[in-house]
Coordinates of C-alpha atoms in Angstrom, one line a residue:
W1 CA 68.2 2.7 21.9
D2 CA 69.4 -0.9 20.5
N3 CA 66.5 -2.7 19.2
R4 CA 64.7 0.2 17.9
V5 CA 63.7 1.2 14.2
Q6 CA 64.7 4.0 13.3
G7 CA 65.7 5.8 9.7
V8 CA 67.6 8.3 8.5
W9 CA 68.5 10.3 5.6
I10 CA 71.8 11.3 4.6
S11 CA 72.8 13.8 2.0
P12 CA 75.8 13.0 -0.8
R13 CA 78.0 16.3 -0.1
C14 CA 77.1 20.0 -0.4
P15 CA 80.4 22.1 0.1
R16 CA 80.8 25.9 1.3
L17 CA 79.6 28.2 -1.1
P18 CA 83.0 30.2 -3.1
E19 CA 83.5 33.6 -0.2
K20 CA 81.5 36.4 -1.2
S21 CA 78.5 34.2 -3.3
D22 CA 75.5 35.5 -3.1
T23 CA 73.6 33.7 0.4
A24 CA 70.6 32.7 -1.6
A25 CA 72.8 30.7 -4.2
G26 CA 73.2 26.4 -3.8
D27 CA 69.4 26.3 -3.5
S28 CA 68.5 23.0 -5.1
C29 CA 65.9 22.4 -7.6
T30 CA 63.7 21.3 -4.9
K31 CA 64.4 24.2 -3.1
F32 CA 66.2 22.7 0.3
K33 CA 67.9 25.2 1.4
T34 CA 65.5 27.9 1.4
D35 CA 63.1 25.2 3.2
L36 CA 65.8 24.8 5.7
L37 CA 66.6 28.1 6.1
D38 CA 63.1 29.3 7.1
Y39 CA 62.9 25.9 9.4
L40 CA 65.8 27.0 11.5
W41 CA 64.5 31.2 11.3
S42 CA 61.4 29.9 12.6
Y43 CA 62.5 29.2 16.2
R44 CA 63.6 32.7 16.7
E45 CA 66.7 31.2 18.9
S46 CA 69.9 33.7 19.1
K47 CA 71.5 30.4 19.3
L48 CA 70.7 29.0 15.9
Q49 CA 72.2 31.6 14.7
E50 CA 75.3 30.7 14.0
W51 CA 74.1 27.5 12.5
I52 CA 71.2 29.5 9.7
G53 CA 75.2 31.0 8.6
K54 CA 77.0 27.4 7.9
V55 CA 73.8 26.5 6.2
S56 CA 73.6 29.6 3.6
R57 CA 76.9 29.2 3.2
T58 CA 76.7 25.8 2.1
D59 CA 75.9 24.7 -1.6
F60 CA 72.6 22.8 -1.5
S61 CA 72.6 22.4 -5.9
S62 CA 72.9 18.4 -5.5
V63 CA 70.2 17.8 -3.1
K64 CA 67.6 16.3 -4.8
V65 CA 65.2 16.2 -1.5
F66 CA 62.2 18.2 -0.5
F67 CA 62.9 19.9 3.2
V68 CA 58.8 19.6 4.1
A69 CA 58.4 21.2 8.3
S70 CA 55.9 21.7 10.5
T71 CA 56.2 25.2 13.2
P72 CA 53.8 25.4 16.0
G73 CA 51.2 28.0 14.9
V74 CA 48.3 28.8 12.2
H75 CA 49.1 29.1 9.6
T76 CA 47.6 31.0 7.0
G77 CA 48.0 32.1 3.2
P78 CA 51.5 31.8 1.7
D79 CA 52.0 30.0 5.3
Y80 CA 49.6 28.1 4.1
V81 CA 52.1 25.6 1.8
K82 CA 55.3 26.5 3.4
W83 CA 54.6 23.7 6.2
S84 CA 53.1 20.3 7.3
Q85 CA 49.8 19.2 4.9
G86 CA 50.1 22.2 3.0
K87 CA 53.5 21.9 2.4
V88 CA 53.2 17.7 1.0
A89 CA 50.1 18.2 -0.7
T90 CA 51.6 21.1 -3.3
I91 CA 54.4 19.4 -2.8
L92 CA 52.2 16.0 -4.5
K93 CA 49.8 18.8 -6.1
N94 CA 52.7 19.8 -8.6
H95 CA 55.0 16.8 -9.0
T96 CA 54.0 13.3 -8.1
T97 CA 51.9 11.1 -11.4
I98 CA 50.5 7.9 -11.0
N99 CA 49.7 6.8 -14.6
P100 CA 46.9 5.8 -15.9
T101 CA 45.0 8.6 -13.6
S102 CA 42.1 5.7 -13.6
D103 CA 43.1 3.7 -11.3
A104 CA 45.3 6.0 -9.4
H105 CA 42.5 5.6 -6.2
K106 CA 43.7 2.8 -6.7
W107 CA 47.3 3.0 -4.8
P108 CA 46.8 2.9 -0.8
I109 CA 48.1 5.7 1.5
I110 CA 50.8 3.5 3.9
A111 CA 51.3 6.3 6.6
Q112 CA 53.4 4.5 10.2
S113 CA 54.1 6.2 13.3
S114 CA 55.6 5.8 16.8
S115 CA 52.6 7.6 18.1
L116 CA 48.8 8.6 17.2
G117 CA 46.6 11.3 17.9
S118 CA 43.2 11.5 18.5
F119 CA 41.5 11.5 15.2
G120 CA 37.4 12.4 16.4
P121 CA 35.0 10.4 17.0
Q122 CA 34.2 9.7 12.8
P123 CA 37.2 8.7 10.2
T124 CA 35.9 11.6 8.0
D125 CA 36.6 14.5 11.1
W126 CA 40.7 13.8 10.4
L127 CA 42.3 10.9 9.1
C128 CA 39.9 10.5 6.3
G129 CA 39.4 13.9 5.8
Q130 CA 42.3 16.5 5.8
I131 CA 44.1 14.4 5.9
T132 CA 44.0 11.5 3.1
N133 CA 42.8 14.3 0.8
S134 CA 46.4 16.8 1.8
L135 CA 48.2 12.8 0.4
S136 CA 46.2 12.0 -2.2
G137 CA 47.5 14.6 -4.5
G138 CA 49.2 13.8 -7.9
V139 CA 49.7 15.9 -11.7
N140 CA 45.7 15.5 -13.1
L141 CA 44.4 13.4 -9.6
G142 CA 41.5 15.2 -8.7
L143 CA 38.8 14.0 -7.1
L144 CA 37.4 10.6 -7.8
S145 CA 41.3 8.9 -7.7
K146 CA 41.4 9.5 -3.2
P147 CA 42.6 6.1 -2.5
S148 CA 42.0 4.6 1.0
I149 CA 45.1 4.4 3.8
K150 CA 46.4 1.9 5.8
V151 CA 47.5 3.1 9.3
I152 CA 51.0 0.7 10.4
Y153 CA 50.7 0.3 14.1
P154 CA 52.6 -2.3 16.4
S155 CA 49.4 -4.6 17.7
F156 CA 50.3 -6.4 21.9
E157 CA 51.5 -9.1 19.8
N158 CA 54.0 -7.3 18.4
V159 CA 55.1 -5.6 21.7
S160 CA 55.3 -8.9 23.4
Q161 CA 57.2 -9.9 21.1
S162 CA 59.7 -7.4 20.7
Y163 CA 63.3 -7.9 22.0
D164 CA 62.4 -5.9 24.9
S165 CA 59.1 -7.4 25.7
L166 CA 56.4 -4.9 26.8
L167 CA 59.1 -2.6 27.8
G168 CA 59.2 -2.3 23.9
G169 CA 56.5 -0.2 24.4
G170 CA 58.6 2.5 25.5
C171 CA 58.2 4.1 22.4
L172 CA 55.0 4.0 21.2
P173 CA 52.2 6.5 23.4
Y174 CA 49.0 5.0 22.5
M175 CA 46.6 5.3 25.5
K176 CA 43.7 3.1 25.8
K177 CA 41.9 6.4 26.5
I178 CA 42.6 7.8 23.8
H179 CA 41.2 4.7 21.3
D180 CA 37.9 3.4 23.2
K181 CA 37.2 7.4 22.0
Q182 CA 37.3 6.4 18.4
P183 CA 37.0 1.7 18.0
W184 CA 36.2 3.1 14.0
L185 CA 40.2 3.3 13.9
N186 CA 40.3 -0.7 14.3
K187 CA 40.1 -1.5 10.4
Y188 CA 42.0 0.6 9.1
L189 CA 44.8 -0.8 11.5
C190 CA 47.9 -3.0 10.3
Q191 CA 50.6 -5.0 12.0
W192 CA 53.9 -4.1 12.4
K193 CA 56.2 -6.2 10.1
S194 CA 59.3 -6.2 8.8
D195 CA 60.6 -9.9 8.1
H196 CA 62.9 -8.6 5.5
Q197 CA 64.6 -6.8 7.2
H198 CA 64.6 -8.8 10.3
R199 CA 63.4 -5.7 12.2
T200 CA 59.6 -7.5 13.5
R201 CA 61.7 -7.4 17.0
S202 CA 62.5 -3.7 17.3
M203 CA 59.7 -1.7 18.4
P204 CA 59.6 1.0 15.3
H205 CA 60.4 4.6 16.6
I206 CA 60.4 5.2 12.8
K207 CA 57.4 7.8 11.2
T208 CA 56.7 7.4 7.0
Y209 CA 54.9 7.9 4.6
C210 CA 54.0 6.7 1.0
R211 CA 51.5 5.3 -1.7
V212 CA 52.4 2.6 -3.4
S213 CA 51.0 0.1 -6.8
P214 CA 48.6 -2.1 -5.9
C215 CA 51.5 -4.8 -7.2
Q216 CA 53.5 -3.1 -4.3
K217 CA 56.4 -2.5 -6.7
R218 CA 56.4 1.0 -7.6
I219 CA 55.9 4.0 -5.5
A220 CA 54.9 7.0 -6.3
W221 CA 56.6 8.9 -2.8
F222 CA 57.4 8.4 0.2
Y223 CA 58.4 10.8 3.3
L224 CA 60.7 10.5 6.4
T225 CA 59.6 12.5 9.2
S226 CA 60.2 13.6 12.4
A227 CA 55.7 13.7 12.6
N228 CA 53.7 10.9 14.4
L229 CA 50.3 10.6 13.0
S230 CA 48.7 13.9 15.3
K231 CA 47.2 17.0 14.2
A232 CA 50.1 18.2 17.5
A233 CA 52.4 17.3 14.5
W234 CA 50.1 18.0 11.1
G235 CA 47.9 20.4 11.6
N236 CA 44.0 20.7 12.1
S237 CA 42.9 22.7 9.0
K238 CA 39.0 23.3 10.0
S239 CA 38.7 25.6 7.0
P240 CA 40.3 26.2 3.7
M241 CA 43.9 27.4 3.4
K242 CA 44.1 27.5 7.5
N243 CA 46.6 24.8 10.1
Y244 CA 47.1 24.9 13.5
T245 CA 49.8 23.7 14.1
M246 CA 51.2 22.4 17.5
S247 CA 54.9 21.4 17.0
Y248 CA 58.3 21.1 15.4
E249 CA 58.3 18.3 13.3
A250 CA 61.4 18.0 9.6
G251 CA 60.8 15.4 7.0
I252 CA 62.5 14.3 3.9
M253 CA 60.5 13.8 1.1
F254 CA 61.0 11.7 -2.3
I255 CA 60.5 12.4 -5.6
P256 CA 60.6 9.2 -8.0
K257 CA 61.4 12.2 -10.6
F258 CA 63.8 14.1 -8.5
L259 CA 65.7 10.8 -8.0
V260 CA 65.4 8.4 -10.8
E261 CA 64.4 10.6 -13.5
E262 CA 61.2 7.9 -13.0
D263 CA 57.9 8.6 -12.3
Y264 CA 57.2 5.8 -9.9

């Protein structure tokens, strides 16, 4: 565990609301509290009632990030934009800006996870289809601004040279039999490298997604999550406004204008 790369977001201090406050009070401009409560309620677990009560009585108004979650099931209509890739797509469409828009296609999407799913026999079946579409939105960005996508995943060389040698691959459950069915993925793969943070030899259990400028000095958004790059976590939308998800996931979406009052 000590030799894994992990990610954690620490919120600002969120105080208890004054007594007799409306439980709908204390939300942030990103609706963080509402989305967190929806996620907790989705478990339908009585053991969470105490925590739901605590969250309801807490002031989250100082939070400036978005809470994005996935829950198992088929999500349609209003629920489609409430969870997973539908939620991410909605946030990006409403709040991210890339200028000039004519250069937006030059800003690649970078996906990094500790496991990869079965994407289908063709790139457009899922990865370069619905997922890239969901992650390429923005204010005034149309279909012509669709970017490329790069997938960071440790190679055999990365793992063999890790601090734990081949045992370092224990957190990277991507099976050869799955990869053999999608050899096209090779041209999208990039090795894991973190020399600047001295973490290249630490295998990543972290999952991150972002969109960066061609010069790699600006970022349109950043997403830290538990969701691996898979249909189970992100869902599979075989028809518009309908997404089938298999797992519970939770993450934090960072949008620059909410944090630094700039678009990127």
